[in-house]
Amino acid sequence: MGVKISEIAQRANVSTATVSMVLNNKPGISEATREKVIKIAKELGYSVPPFKKASHRNMGKIQLAIYRKHSKVVSDTPFFHALIEGIESKAGQYSYQLIIKYLSDDSDIDSIKKEIRDNSIDGMLLLGTEMEEKDFEKFVRMDVPVLLLDSCFMNINANYVVIDNVSGLYKATKYLLEKGHREIGYLKSSIPIQNFRERYEGYLKALAEANLTPNVKHTIPLLPTMDGAYEDMVRVLSRKPHLPTAFVADNDIIAFGAMKALKEFNVKIPDEVSIVGFDDMPFCTITEPKLTTINVDKNALGQLAVENLIYIMEREKRIFLKQPLA
């Protein structure tokens, strides 16, 4: 029985996609990694043909297409800085050139395809945080492999790398339930985002398991920007509503804006109202009090996306995968 690529990958501590690229003499791999894989393959008895060194002129190219529908969520925040850093570092590790492009609702798909051909792009990472299903449909049949990052649409067969949103908000709600809270509200984005819909599902699931019904008056729509969430929450609080003992939020930015408003109305956090966010943004540790949040490894999410795109690019037949970041 011959040596399997997975055995070489495990011994070399790299992905099977990397091993495949090395053994097929494809560009996009650092020389140090290439030499290590070839050395281990030979040690395991794999017949490796002599290769010429890959030329930098043949370096592969990955396009990171950042889709902005309204720029209320995809903006200049630490979340997306860390995500792009992860993408850049992993692309560089595989010796791929990363080309960043910004897209919007009015981006012409034919022009995008032409640019991909003209620039010899090998694959596209599409940051779809602000995408709706209809926005993604036109990207499904591209001339190169496409992986949608940070969003997923179950009605479309495609390749995805996403955060495990349902589980994350489920855990956040369970945490509050275990602390004794029975009135748990939801600080919800007033702009529809697929990730946030999934997080709300996790919240409902945790409440249902505790035989609790969410109070619709405690689901508060807020603009998903720091200033917008603050201003919307001020308007809500000015009506002097009955507040739950705790809130979970679609993300940390919404939570932080709401906290600022609550403090202005002399609501003590966490004594009167507890809040749990999502994303583990850097400012969570400097808020007063510190914001409890669900950790998301943004850098790892970006690296995982590149790993999976390269895996897809190396397969001749069409495959679909959904890779959640737990």
C-alpha atoms as a PDB file:
ATOM      1  CA  MET A   1       0.000   0.000   0.000  1.00  0.00           C
ATOM      2  CA  GLY A   2       1.435   3.364  -1.104  1.00  0.00           C
ATOM      3  CA  VAL A   3       2.198   6.361   1.069  1.00  0.00           C
ATOM      4  CA  LYS A   4      -0.793   8.657   1.491  1.00  0.00           C
ATOM      5  CA  ILE A   5      -0.544  12.426   1.127  1.00  0.00           C
ATOM      6  CA  SER A   6      -2.254  12.747   4.502  1.00  0.00           C
ATOM      7  CA  GLU A   7       0.645  10.838   6.131  1.00  0.00           C
ATOM      8  CA  ILE A   8       3.186  13.234   4.633  1.00  0.00           C
ATOM      9  CA  ALA A   9       1.058  16.225   5.690  1.00  0.00           C
ATOM     10  CA  GLN A  10       0.779  14.965   9.259  1.00  0.00           C
ATOM     11  CA  ARG A  11       4.525  14.344   9.562  1.00  0.00           C
ATOM     12  CA  ALA A  12       5.394  17.727   8.010  1.00  0.00           C
ATOM     13  CA  ASN A  13       2.717  19.547  10.026  1.00  0.00           C
ATOM     14  CA  VAL A  14       1.198  21.132   6.912  1.00  0.00           C
ATOM     15  CA  SER A  15      -2.103  20.768   5.081  1.00  0.00           C
ATOM     16  CA  THR A  16      -2.737  18.083   2.460  1.00  0.00           C
ATOM     17  CA  ALA A  17      -3.204  20.952  -0.024  1.00  0.00           C
ATOM     18  CA  THR A  18       0.385  22.047   0.643  1.00  0.00           C
ATOM     19  CA  VAL A  19       1.715  18.524   0.097  1.00  0.00           C
ATOM     20  CA  SER A  20      -0.270  18.229  -3.131  1.00  0.00           C
ATOM     21  CA  MET A  21       1.118  21.532  -4.393  1.00  0.00           C
ATOM     22  CA  VAL A  22       4.695  20.476  -3.595  1.00  0.00           C
ATOM     23  CA  LEU A  23       4.401  17.027  -5.183  1.00  0.00           C
ATOM     24  CA  ASN A  24       2.853  18.546  -8.306  1.00  0.00           C
ATOM     25  CA  ASN A  25       5.549  21.254  -8.424  1.00  0.00           C
ATOM     26  CA  LYS A  26       2.997  24.057  -8.195  1.00  0.00           C
ATOM     27  CA  PRO A  27       3.954  27.643  -7.272  1.00  0.00           C
ATOM     28  CA  GLY A  28       2.737  29.242  -4.078  1.00  0.00           C
ATOM     29  CA  ILE A  29       4.871  27.379  -1.512  1.00  0.00           C
ATOM     30  CA  SER A  30       7.915  28.737   0.315  1.00  0.00           C
ATOM     31  CA  GLU A  31      11.189  27.001  -0.486  1.00  0.00           C
ATOM     32  CA  ALA A  32      11.689  25.992   3.157  1.00  0.00           C
ATOM     33  CA  THR A  33       8.291  24.277   3.264  1.00  0.00           C
ATOM     34  CA  ARG A  34       8.839  22.706  -0.151  1.00  0.00           C
ATOM     35  CA  GLU A  35      12.179  21.227   0.906  1.00  0.00           C
ATOM     36  CA  LYS A  36      10.725  19.907   4.193  1.00  0.00           C
ATOM     37  CA  VAL A  37       7.807  18.173   2.447  1.00  0.00           C
ATOM     38  CA  ILE A  38      10.046  16.595  -0.217  1.00  0.00           C
ATOM     39  CA  LYS A  39      12.485  15.381   2.450  1.00  0.00           C
ATOM     40  CA  ILE A  40       9.699  13.744   4.522  1.00  0.00           C
ATOM     41  CA  ALA A  41       8.044  12.272   1.418  1.00  0.00           C
ATOM     42  CA  LYS A  42      11.311  10.590   0.457  1.00  0.00           C
ATOM     43  CA  GLU A  43      11.832   9.314   4.018  1.00  0.00           C
ATOM     44  CA  LEU A  44       8.380   7.695   3.887  1.00  0.00           C
ATOM     45  CA  GLY A  45       9.195   6.022   0.560  1.00  0.00           C
ATOM     46  CA  TYR A  46       7.214   8.313  -1.748  1.00  0.00           C
ATOM     47  CA  SER A  47       8.722   8.480  -5.231  1.00  0.00           C
ATOM     48  CA  VAL A  48       9.483  12.179  -5.753  1.00  0.00           C
ATOM     49  CA  PRO A  49      10.592  13.230  -9.243  1.00  0.00           C
ATOM     50  CA  PRO A  50      13.360  15.845  -9.597  1.00  0.00           C
ATOM     51  CA  PHE A  51      11.894  19.362  -9.679  1.00  0.00           C
ATOM     52  CA  LYS A  52      13.207  22.679 -10.805  1.00  0.00           C
ATOM     53  CA  LYS A  53      12.772  25.472  -8.294  1.00  0.00           C
ATOM     54  CA  ALA A  54       9.578  27.433  -8.766  1.00  0.00           C
ATOM     55  CA  SER A  55      10.127  30.893 -10.207  1.00  0.00           C
ATOM     56  CA  HIS A  56       8.822  33.939  -8.368  1.00  0.00           C
ATOM     57  CA  ARG A  57       7.483  35.098 -11.734  1.00  0.00           C
ATOM     58  CA  ASN A  58       5.070  32.187 -11.505  1.00  0.00           C
ATOM     59  CA  MET A  59       3.893  33.120  -8.010  1.00  0.00           C
ATOM     60  CA  GLY A  60       0.203  32.425  -7.543  1.00  0.00           C
ATOM     61  CA  LYS A  61      -2.314  35.186  -6.870  1.00  0.00           C
ATOM     62  CA  ILE A  62      -5.309  35.294  -4.537  1.00  0.00           C
ATOM     63  CA  GLN A  63      -7.816  38.112  -4.664  1.00  0.00           C
ATOM     64  CA  LEU A  64      -9.448  39.234  -1.438  1.00  0.00           C
ATOM     65  CA  ALA A  65     -12.683  40.877  -2.554  1.00  0.00           C
ATOM     66  CA  ILE A  66     -14.204  42.926   0.278  1.00  0.00           C
ATOM     67  CA  TYR A  67     -17.924  43.395  -0.350  1.00  0.00           C
ATOM     68  CA  ARG A  68     -19.480  46.502   1.172  1.00  0.00           C
ATOM     69  CA  LYS A  69     -23.244  46.812   0.929  1.00  0.00           C
ATOM     70  CA  HIS A  70     -23.663  49.651   3.424  1.00  0.00           C
ATOM     71  CA  SER A  71     -20.337  49.718   5.364  1.00  0.00           C
ATOM     72  CA  LYS A  72     -22.151  49.645   8.718  1.00  0.00           C
ATOM     73  CA  VAL A  73     -20.434  46.387   9.736  1.00  0.00           C
ATOM     74  CA  VAL A  74     -17.449  45.983   7.376  1.00  0.00           C
ATOM     75  CA  SER A  75     -15.431  49.024   8.381  1.00  0.00           C
ATOM     76  CA  ASP A  76     -12.155  50.122   9.933  1.00  0.00           C
ATOM     77  CA  THR A  77     -12.392  47.994  13.099  1.00  0.00           C
ATOM     78  CA  PRO A  78      -9.927  45.717  14.946  1.00  0.00           C
ATOM     79  CA  PHE A  79     -12.049  42.706  13.875  1.00  0.00           C
ATOM     80  CA  PHE A  80     -11.383  43.201  10.170  1.00  0.00           C
ATOM     81  CA  HIS A  81      -7.792  44.334  10.729  1.00  0.00           C
ATOM     82  CA  ALA A  82      -7.023  41.020  12.450  1.00  0.00           C
ATOM     83  CA  LEU A  83      -8.958  39.038   9.847  1.00  0.00           C
ATOM     84  CA  ILE A  84      -7.017  40.580   6.956  1.00  0.00           C
ATOM     85  CA  GLU A  85      -3.716  40.135   8.819  1.00  0.00           C
ATOM     86  CA  GLY A  86      -4.491  36.410   9.076  1.00  0.00           C
ATOM     87  CA  ILE A  87      -5.238  36.242   5.354  1.00  0.00           C
ATOM     88  CA  GLU A  88      -2.062  38.125   4.444  1.00  0.00           C
ATOM     89  CA  SER A  89       0.193  36.034   6.674  1.00  0.00           C
ATOM     90  CA  LYS A  90      -1.149  32.705   5.430  1.00  0.00           C
ATOM     91  CA  ALA A  91      -1.061  33.803   1.779  1.00  0.00           C
ATOM     92  CA  GLY A  92       2.545  34.891   2.290  1.00  0.00           C
ATOM     93  CA  GLN A  93       3.394  31.573   3.930  1.00  0.00           C
ATOM     94  CA  TYR A  94       2.248  29.825   0.745  1.00  0.00           C
ATOM     95  CA  SER A  95       4.044  32.475  -1.349  1.00  0.00           C
ATOM     96  CA  TYR A  96       0.812  33.738  -2.857  1.00  0.00           C
ATOM     97  CA  GLN A  97       0.470  37.377  -3.754  1.00  0.00           C
ATOM     98  CA  LEU A  98      -2.640  38.877  -2.139  1.00  0.00           C
ATOM     99  CA  ILE A  99      -4.576  41.414  -4.187  1.00  0.00           C
ATOM    100  CA  ILE A 100      -7.240  43.364  -2.268  1.00  0.00           C
ATOM    101  CA  LYS A 101     -10.265  44.761  -4.068  1.00  0.00           C
ATOM    102  CA  TYR A 102     -13.381  46.532  -2.748  1.00  0.00           C
ATOM    103  CA  LEU A 103     -16.770  45.666  -4.223  1.00  0.00           C
ATOM    104  CA  SER A 104     -20.248  47.094  -3.770  1.00  0.00           C
ATOM    105  CA  ASP A 105     -23.832  46.564  -4.922  1.00  0.00           C
ATOM    106  CA  ASP A 106     -23.158  48.213  -8.256  1.00  0.00           C
ATOM    107  CA  SER A 107     -19.957  46.264  -9.053  1.00  0.00           C
ATOM    108  CA  ASP A 108     -20.248  44.757 -12.526  1.00  0.00           C
ATOM    109  CA  ILE A 109     -19.639  41.003 -12.502  1.00  0.00           C
ATOM    110  CA  ASP A 110     -18.309  40.945 -16.085  1.00  0.00           C
ATOM    111  CA  SER A 111     -15.716  43.591 -15.199  1.00  0.00           C
ATOM    112  CA  ILE A 112     -14.708  41.546 -12.140  1.00  0.00           C
ATOM    113  CA  LYS A 113     -14.267  38.427 -14.287  1.00  0.00           C
ATOM    114  CA  LYS A 114     -12.197  40.369 -16.832  1.00  0.00           C
ATOM    115  CA  GLU A 115      -9.961  41.743 -14.086  1.00  0.00           C
ATOM    116  CA  ILE A 116      -9.437  38.228 -12.737  1.00  0.00           C
ATOM    117  CA  ARG A 117      -8.407  36.980 -16.191  1.00  0.00           C
ATOM    118  CA  ASP A 118      -6.194  39.981 -16.916  1.00  0.00           C
ATOM    119  CA  ASN A 119      -4.364  39.642 -13.591  1.00  0.00           C
ATOM    120  CA  SER A 120      -4.082  35.814 -13.703  1.00  0.00           C
ATOM    121  CA  ILE A 121      -5.903  35.421 -10.374  1.00  0.00           C
ATOM    122  CA  ASP A 122      -5.969  31.802  -9.163  1.00  0.00           C
ATOM    123  CA  GLY A 123      -8.756  32.091  -6.601  1.00  0.00           C
ATOM    124  CA  MET A 124     -11.029  34.568  -4.840  1.00  0.00           C
ATOM    125  CA  LEU A 125     -11.717  35.051  -1.143  1.00  0.00           C
ATOM    126  CA  LEU A 126     -14.979  36.978  -0.969  1.00  0.00           C
ATOM    127  CA  LEU A 127     -15.608  38.724   2.356  1.00  0.00           C
ATOM    128  CA  GLY A 128     -19.389  38.514   2.477  1.00  0.00           C
ATOM    129  CA  THR A 129     -20.220  39.805   5.966  1.00  0.00           C
ATOM    130  CA  GLU A 130     -22.663  42.383   4.569  1.00  0.00           C
ATOM    131  CA  MET A 131     -23.993  40.158   1.765  1.00  0.00           C
ATOM    132  CA  GLU A 132     -27.534  38.932   1.341  1.00  0.00           C
ATOM    133  CA  GLU A 133     -28.197  35.705  -0.561  1.00  0.00           C
ATOM    134  CA  LYS A 134     -29.178  37.527  -3.759  1.00  0.00           C
ATOM    135  CA  ASP A 135     -25.896  39.484  -3.646  1.00  0.00           C
ATOM    136  CA  PHE A 136     -23.840  36.289  -3.610  1.00  0.00           C
ATOM    137  CA  GLU A 137     -25.680  34.496  -6.422  1.00  0.00           C
ATOM    138  CA  LYS A 138     -23.785  36.306  -9.185  1.00  0.00           C
ATOM    139  CA  PHE A 139     -20.419  35.187  -7.751  1.00  0.00           C
ATOM    140  CA  VAL A 140     -21.208  31.463  -7.796  1.00  0.00           C
ATOM    141  CA  ARG A 141     -20.145  30.856 -11.410  1.00  0.00           C
ATOM    142  CA  MET A 142     -16.780  32.536 -11.640  1.00  0.00           C
ATOM    143  CA  ASP A 143     -13.848  31.389 -13.772  1.00  0.00           C
ATOM    144  CA  VAL A 144     -11.787  30.668 -10.643  1.00  0.00           C
ATOM    145  CA  PRO A 145     -12.609  28.969  -7.322  1.00  0.00           C
ATOM    146  CA  VAL A 146     -14.479  31.280  -4.921  1.00  0.00           C
ATOM    147  CA  LEU A 147     -14.694  30.918  -1.148  1.00  0.00           C
ATOM    148  CA  LEU A 148     -17.179  33.049   0.783  1.00  0.00           C
ATOM    149  CA  LEU A 149     -15.734  34.219   4.078  1.00  0.00           C
ATOM    150  CA  ASP A 150     -17.762  35.238   7.154  1.00  0.00           C
ATOM    151  CA  SER A 151     -21.191  34.415   5.738  1.00  0.00           C
ATOM    152  CA  CYS A 152     -23.084  31.317   4.589  1.00  0.00           C
ATOM    153  CA  PHE A 153     -26.257  30.750   2.571  1.00  0.00           C
ATOM    154  CA  MET A 154     -27.625  27.228   2.859  1.00  0.00           C
ATOM    155  CA  ASN A 155     -29.625  27.499  -0.397  1.00  0.00           C
ATOM    156  CA  ILE A 156     -26.462  28.000  -2.470  1.00  0.00           C
ATOM    157  CA  ASN A 157     -23.919  25.228  -3.054  1.00  0.00           C
ATOM    158  CA  ALA A 158     -20.628  27.000  -2.537  1.00  0.00           C
ATOM    159  CA  ASN A 159     -17.507  27.049  -0.375  1.00  0.00           C
ATOM    160  CA  TYR A 160     -17.684  28.796   2.998  1.00  0.00           C
ATOM    161  CA  VAL A 161     -15.552  29.575   6.034  1.00  0.00           C
ATOM    162  CA  VAL A 162     -17.640  31.047   8.840  1.00  0.00           C
ATOM    163  CA  ILE A 163     -17.791  31.667  12.579  1.00  0.00           C
ATOM    164  CA  ASP A 164     -19.934  29.192  14.515  1.00  0.00           C
ATOM    165  CA  ASN A 165     -22.489  31.911  15.230  1.00  0.00           C
ATOM    166  CA  VAL A 166     -25.308  29.738  16.564  1.00  0.00           C
ATOM    167  CA  SER A 167     -23.100  27.975  19.095  1.00  0.00           C
ATOM    168  CA  GLY A 168     -21.451  31.224  20.198  1.00  0.00           C
ATOM    169  CA  LEU A 169     -24.653  33.047  21.116  1.00  0.00           C
ATOM    170  CA  TYR A 170     -26.118  29.844  22.540  1.00  0.00           C
ATOM    171  CA  LYS A 171     -23.160  29.669  24.942  1.00  0.00           C
ATOM    172  CA  ALA A 172     -23.493  33.365  25.819  1.00  0.00           C
ATOM    173  CA  THR A 173     -27.171  32.935  26.685  1.00  0.00           C
ATOM    174  CA  LYS A 174     -26.498  29.713  28.626  1.00  0.00           C
ATOM    175  CA  TYR A 175     -23.851  31.564  30.626  1.00  0.00           C
ATOM    176  CA  LEU A 176     -26.430  34.154  31.723  1.00  0.00           C
ATOM    177  CA  LEU A 177     -28.997  31.447  32.467  1.00  0.00           C
ATOM    178  CA  GLU A 178     -26.454  29.661  34.684  1.00  0.00           C
ATOM    179  CA  LYS A 179     -25.935  32.960  36.522  1.00  0.00           C
ATOM    180  CA  GLY A 180     -29.616  32.895  37.415  1.00  0.00           C
ATOM    181  CA  HIS A 181     -31.015  35.332  34.847  1.00  0.00           C
ATOM    182  CA  ARG A 182     -34.503  34.589  33.526  1.00  0.00           C
ATOM    183  CA  GLU A 183     -35.243  37.872  31.778  1.00  0.00           C
ATOM    184  CA  ILE A 184     -32.646  38.015  29.010  1.00  0.00           C
ATOM    185  CA  GLY A 185     -33.085  40.575  26.259  1.00  0.00           C
ATOM    186  CA  TYR A 186     -31.395  40.881  22.875  1.00  0.00           C
ATOM    187  CA  LEU A 187     -29.520  43.880  21.478  1.00  0.00           C
ATOM    188  CA  LYS A 188     -30.162  43.254  17.803  1.00  0.00           C
ATOM    189  CA  SER A 189     -28.709  44.901  14.707  1.00  0.00           C
ATOM    190  CA  SER A 190     -31.307  47.015  12.916  1.00  0.00           C
ATOM    191  CA  ILE A 191     -29.534  46.153   9.645  1.00  0.00           C
ATOM    192  CA  PRO A 192     -29.977  42.523   8.513  1.00  0.00           C
ATOM    193  CA  ILE A 193     -26.728  40.521   8.566  1.00  0.00           C
ATOM    194  CA  GLN A 194     -26.634  36.746   8.033  1.00  0.00           C
ATOM    195  CA  ASN A 195     -24.193  36.203  10.912  1.00  0.00           C
ATOM    196  CA  PHE A 196     -26.521  38.063  13.267  1.00  0.00           C
ATOM    197  CA  ARG A 197     -29.534  36.012  12.186  1.00  0.00           C
ATOM    198  CA  GLU A 198     -27.614  32.871  13.135  1.00  0.00           C
ATOM    199  CA  ARG A 199     -26.604  34.355  16.495  1.00  0.00           C
ATOM    200  CA  TYR A 200     -30.243  35.114  17.254  1.00  0.00           C
ATOM    201  CA  GLU A 201     -31.024  31.438  16.553  1.00  0.00           C
ATOM    202  CA  GLY A 202     -28.513  30.458  19.258  1.00  0.00           C
ATOM    203  CA  TYR A 203     -30.201  32.815  21.714  1.00  0.00           C
ATOM    204  CA  LEU A 204     -33.656  31.355  20.980  1.00  0.00           C
ATOM    205  CA  LYS A 205     -32.322  27.803  21.276  1.00  0.00           C
ATOM    206  CA  ALA A 206     -30.860  28.424  24.737  1.00  0.00           C
ATOM    207  CA  LEU A 207     -34.061  30.057  25.986  1.00  0.00           C
ATOM    208  CA  ALA A 208     -36.211  27.242  24.582  1.00  0.00           C
ATOM    209  CA  GLU A 209     -34.109  24.635  26.386  1.00  0.00           C
ATOM    210  CA  ALA A 210     -34.728  26.577  29.621  1.00  0.00           C
ATOM    211  CA  ASN A 211     -38.491  26.641  28.870  1.00  0.00           C
ATOM    212  CA  LEU A 212     -38.387  30.418  28.516  1.00  0.00           C
ATOM    213  CA  THR A 213     -40.115  32.572  25.911  1.00  0.00           C
ATOM    214  CA  PRO A 214     -38.319  35.725  24.748  1.00  0.00           C
ATOM    215  CA  ASN A 215     -40.103  38.986  25.518  1.00  0.00           C
ATOM    216  CA  VAL A 216     -40.385  40.846  22.201  1.00  0.00           C
ATOM    217  CA  LYS A 217     -40.219  44.159  24.110  1.00  0.00           C
ATOM    218  CA  HIS A 218     -36.729  43.185  25.245  1.00  0.00           C
ATOM    219  CA  THR A 219     -35.447  42.650  21.689  1.00  0.00           C
ATOM    220  CA  ILE A 220     -34.059  46.100  20.939  1.00  0.00           C
ATOM    221  CA  PRO A 221     -32.959  47.006  17.378  1.00  0.00           C
ATOM    222  CA  LEU A 222     -29.826  49.155  17.308  1.00  0.00           C
ATOM    223  CA  LEU A 223     -27.674  50.440  14.464  1.00  0.00           C
ATOM    224  CA  PRO A 224     -24.512  48.246  14.345  1.00  0.00           C
ATOM    225  CA  THR A 225     -22.060  51.130  14.799  1.00  0.00           C
ATOM    226  CA  MET A 226     -20.798  52.436  18.124  1.00  0.00           C
ATOM    227  CA  ASP A 227     -22.394  55.863  17.770  1.00  0.00           C
ATOM    228  CA  GLY A 228     -25.528  54.481  16.149  1.00  0.00           C
ATOM    229  CA  ALA A 229     -26.105  51.854  18.860  1.00  0.00           C
ATOM    230  CA  TYR A 230     -25.570  54.492  21.557  1.00  0.00           C
ATOM    231  CA  GLU A 231     -27.998  56.984  20.002  1.00  0.00           C
ATOM    232  CA  ASP A 232     -30.669  54.330  19.369  1.00  0.00           C
ATOM    233  CA  MET A 233     -30.343  53.032  22.937  1.00  0.00           C
ATOM    234  CA  VAL A 234     -30.669  56.567  24.319  1.00  0.00           C
ATOM    235  CA  ARG A 235     -33.978  56.916  22.466  1.00  0.00           C
ATOM    236  CA  VAL A 236     -35.172  53.596  23.910  1.00  0.00           C
ATOM    237  CA  LEU A 237     -34.152  54.464  27.479  1.00  0.00           C
ATOM    238  CA  SER A 238     -35.733  57.913  27.287  1.00  0.00           C
ATOM    239  CA  ARG A 239     -39.106  56.147  27.187  1.00  0.00           C
ATOM    240  CA  LYS A 240     -38.277  54.594  30.598  1.00  0.00           C
ATOM    241  CA  PRO A 241     -38.984  50.981  29.612  1.00  0.00           C
ATOM    242  CA  HIS A 242     -38.881  47.977  31.927  1.00  0.00           C
ATOM    243  CA  LEU A 243     -35.459  46.427  31.366  1.00  0.00           C
ATOM    244  CA  PRO A 244     -34.495  42.749  31.605  1.00  0.00           C
ATOM    245  CA  THR A 245     -31.770  41.738  34.040  1.00  0.00           C
ATOM    246  CA  ALA A 246     -29.414  40.882  31.183  1.00  0.00           C
ATOM    247  CA  PHE A 247     -28.810  41.365  27.472  1.00  0.00           C
ATOM    248  CA  VAL A 248     -26.876  39.442  24.850  1.00  0.00           C
ATOM    249  CA  ALA A 249     -25.760  41.452  21.817  1.00  0.00           C
ATOM    250  CA  ASP A 250     -25.151  40.698  18.162  1.00  0.00           C
ATOM    251  CA  ASN A 251     -21.587  41.985  18.583  1.00  0.00           C
ATOM    252  CA  ASP A 252     -19.307  43.952  20.888  1.00  0.00           C
ATOM    253  CA  ILE A 253     -19.782  47.242  19.043  1.00  0.00           C
ATOM    254  CA  ILE A 254     -23.547  47.145  19.620  1.00  0.00           C
ATOM    255  CA  ALA A 255     -22.979  46.067  23.243  1.00  0.00           C
ATOM    256  CA  PHE A 256     -20.503  48.882  23.855  1.00  0.00           C
ATOM    257  CA  GLY A 257     -22.821  51.554  22.398  1.00  0.00           C
ATOM    258  CA  ALA A 258     -25.702  50.258  24.524  1.00  0.00           C
ATOM    259  CA  MET A 259     -23.507  50.209  27.660  1.00  0.00           C
ATOM    260  CA  LYS A 260     -22.585  53.847  27.160  1.00  0.00           C
ATOM    261  CA  ALA A 261     -26.267  54.811  26.986  1.00  0.00           C
ATOM    262  CA  LEU A 262     -27.208  52.666  29.996  1.00  0.00           C
ATOM    263  CA  LYS A 263     -24.505  54.304  32.115  1.00  0.00           C
ATOM    264  CA  GLU A 264     -25.771  57.753  31.156  1.00  0.00           C
ATOM    265  CA  PHE A 265     -29.181  56.727  32.460  1.00  0.00           C
ATOM    266  CA  ASN A 266     -27.569  55.563  35.709  1.00  0.00           C
ATOM    267  CA  VAL A 267     -28.251  51.874  35.079  1.00  0.00           C
ATOM    268  CA  LYS A 268     -25.611  49.945  37.025  1.00  0.00           C
ATOM    269  CA  ILE A 269     -23.729  47.303  34.996  1.00  0.00           C
ATOM    270  CA  PRO A 270     -23.673  44.408  35.907  1.00  0.00           C
ATOM    271  CA  ASP A 271     -25.593  44.945  39.177  1.00  0.00           C
ATOM    272  CA  GLU A 272     -28.850  45.929  37.475  1.00  0.00           C
ATOM    273  CA  VAL A 273     -28.249  44.785  33.900  1.00  0.00           C
ATOM    274  CA  SER A 274     -25.582  42.337  32.674  1.00  0.00           C
ATOM    275  CA  ILE A 275     -24.382  42.401  29.066  1.00  0.00           C
ATOM    276  CA  VAL A 276     -22.561  39.789  26.974  1.00  0.00           C
ATOM    277  CA  GLY A 277     -21.106  40.704  23.569  1.00  0.00           C
ATOM    278  CA  PHE A 278     -19.640  38.718  20.687  1.00  0.00           C
ATOM    279  CA  ASP A 279     -16.243  38.999  18.870  1.00  0.00           C
ATOM    280  CA  ASP A 280     -13.820  39.752  21.750  1.00  0.00           C
ATOM    281  CA  MET A 281     -12.730  43.148  20.433  1.00  0.00           C
ATOM    282  CA  PRO A 282      -9.668  44.733  22.092  1.00  0.00           C
ATOM    283  CA  PHE A 283     -11.706  47.484  23.787  1.00  0.00           C
ATOM    284  CA  CYS A 284     -13.621  44.859  25.831  1.00  0.00           C
ATOM    285  CA  THR A 285     -10.806  44.839  28.401  1.00  0.00           C
ATOM    286  CA  ILE A 286     -10.713  48.637  28.840  1.00  0.00           C
ATOM    287  CA  THR A 287     -14.430  49.306  29.226  1.00  0.00           C
ATOM    288  CA  GLU A 288     -15.704  50.020  32.719  1.00  0.00           C
ATOM    289  CA  PRO A 289     -16.798  47.460  33.683  1.00  0.00           C
ATOM    290  CA  LYS A 290     -15.016  45.026  31.347  1.00  0.00           C
ATOM    291  CA  LEU A 291     -17.362  43.606  28.725  1.00  0.00           C
ATOM    292  CA  THR A 292     -17.975  39.849  28.899  1.00  0.00           C
ATOM    293  CA  THR A 293     -17.791  38.561  25.343  1.00  0.00           C
ATOM    294  CA  ILE A 294     -17.560  35.482  23.100  1.00  0.00           C
ATOM    295  CA  ASN A 295     -14.045  35.035  21.755  1.00  0.00           C
ATOM    296  CA  VAL A 296     -13.509  34.857  17.997  1.00  0.00           C
ATOM    297  CA  ASP A 297      -9.974  34.231  16.735  1.00  0.00           C
ATOM    298  CA  LYS A 298     -10.072  36.670  13.814  1.00  0.00           C
ATOM    299  CA  ASN A 299      -6.538  35.938  12.665  1.00  0.00           C
ATOM    300  CA  ALA A 300      -7.191  32.178  12.630  1.00  0.00           C
ATOM    301  CA  LEU A 301     -10.408  32.745  10.677  1.00  0.00           C
ATOM    302  CA  GLY A 302      -8.446  34.506   7.924  1.00  0.00           C
ATOM    303  CA  GLN A 303      -5.749  31.826   7.859  1.00  0.00           C
ATOM    304  CA  LEU A 304      -8.345  29.047   7.700  1.00  0.00           C
ATOM    305  CA  ALA A 305      -9.979  30.752   4.724  1.00  0.00           C
ATOM    306  CA  VAL A 306      -6.707  30.788   2.779  1.00  0.00           C
ATOM    307  CA  GLU A 307      -5.977  27.151   3.682  1.00  0.00           C
ATOM    308  CA  ASN A 308      -9.388  26.073   2.414  1.00  0.00           C
ATOM    309  CA  LEU A 309      -9.229  28.140  -0.759  1.00  0.00           C
ATOM    310  CA  ILE A 310      -5.876  26.585  -1.674  1.00  0.00           C
ATOM    311  CA  TYR A 311      -7.332  23.134  -0.959  1.00  0.00           C
ATOM    312  CA  ILE A 312     -10.205  23.886  -3.360  1.00  0.00           C
ATOM    313  CA  MET A 313      -7.878  25.343  -5.990  1.00  0.00           C
ATOM    314  CA  GLU A 314      -5.828  22.142  -6.000  1.00  0.00           C
ATOM    315  CA  ARG A 315      -8.811  19.881  -6.730  1.00  0.00           C
ATOM    316  CA  GLU A 316      -9.721  19.360 -10.359  1.00  0.00           C
ATOM    317  CA  LYS A 317     -13.292  18.321  -9.656  1.00  0.00           C
ATOM    318  CA  ARG A 318     -15.817  20.706  -8.174  1.00  0.00           C
ATOM    319  CA  ILE A 319     -16.255  20.334  -4.407  1.00  0.00           C
ATOM    320  CA  PHE A 320     -18.186  22.269  -1.796  1.00  0.00           C
ATOM    321  CA  LEU A 321     -17.226  22.688   1.831  1.00  0.00           C
ATOM    322  CA  LYS A 322     -18.395  24.631   4.858  1.00  0.00           C
ATOM    323  CA  GLN A 323     -15.710  25.113   7.483  1.00  0.00           C
ATOM    324  CA  PRO A 324     -16.882  26.701  10.737  1.00  0.00           C
ATOM    325  CA  LEU A 325     -14.458  28.303  13.166  1.00  0.00           C
ATOM    326  CA  ALA A 326     -15.544  26.969  16.575  1.00  0.00           C
END
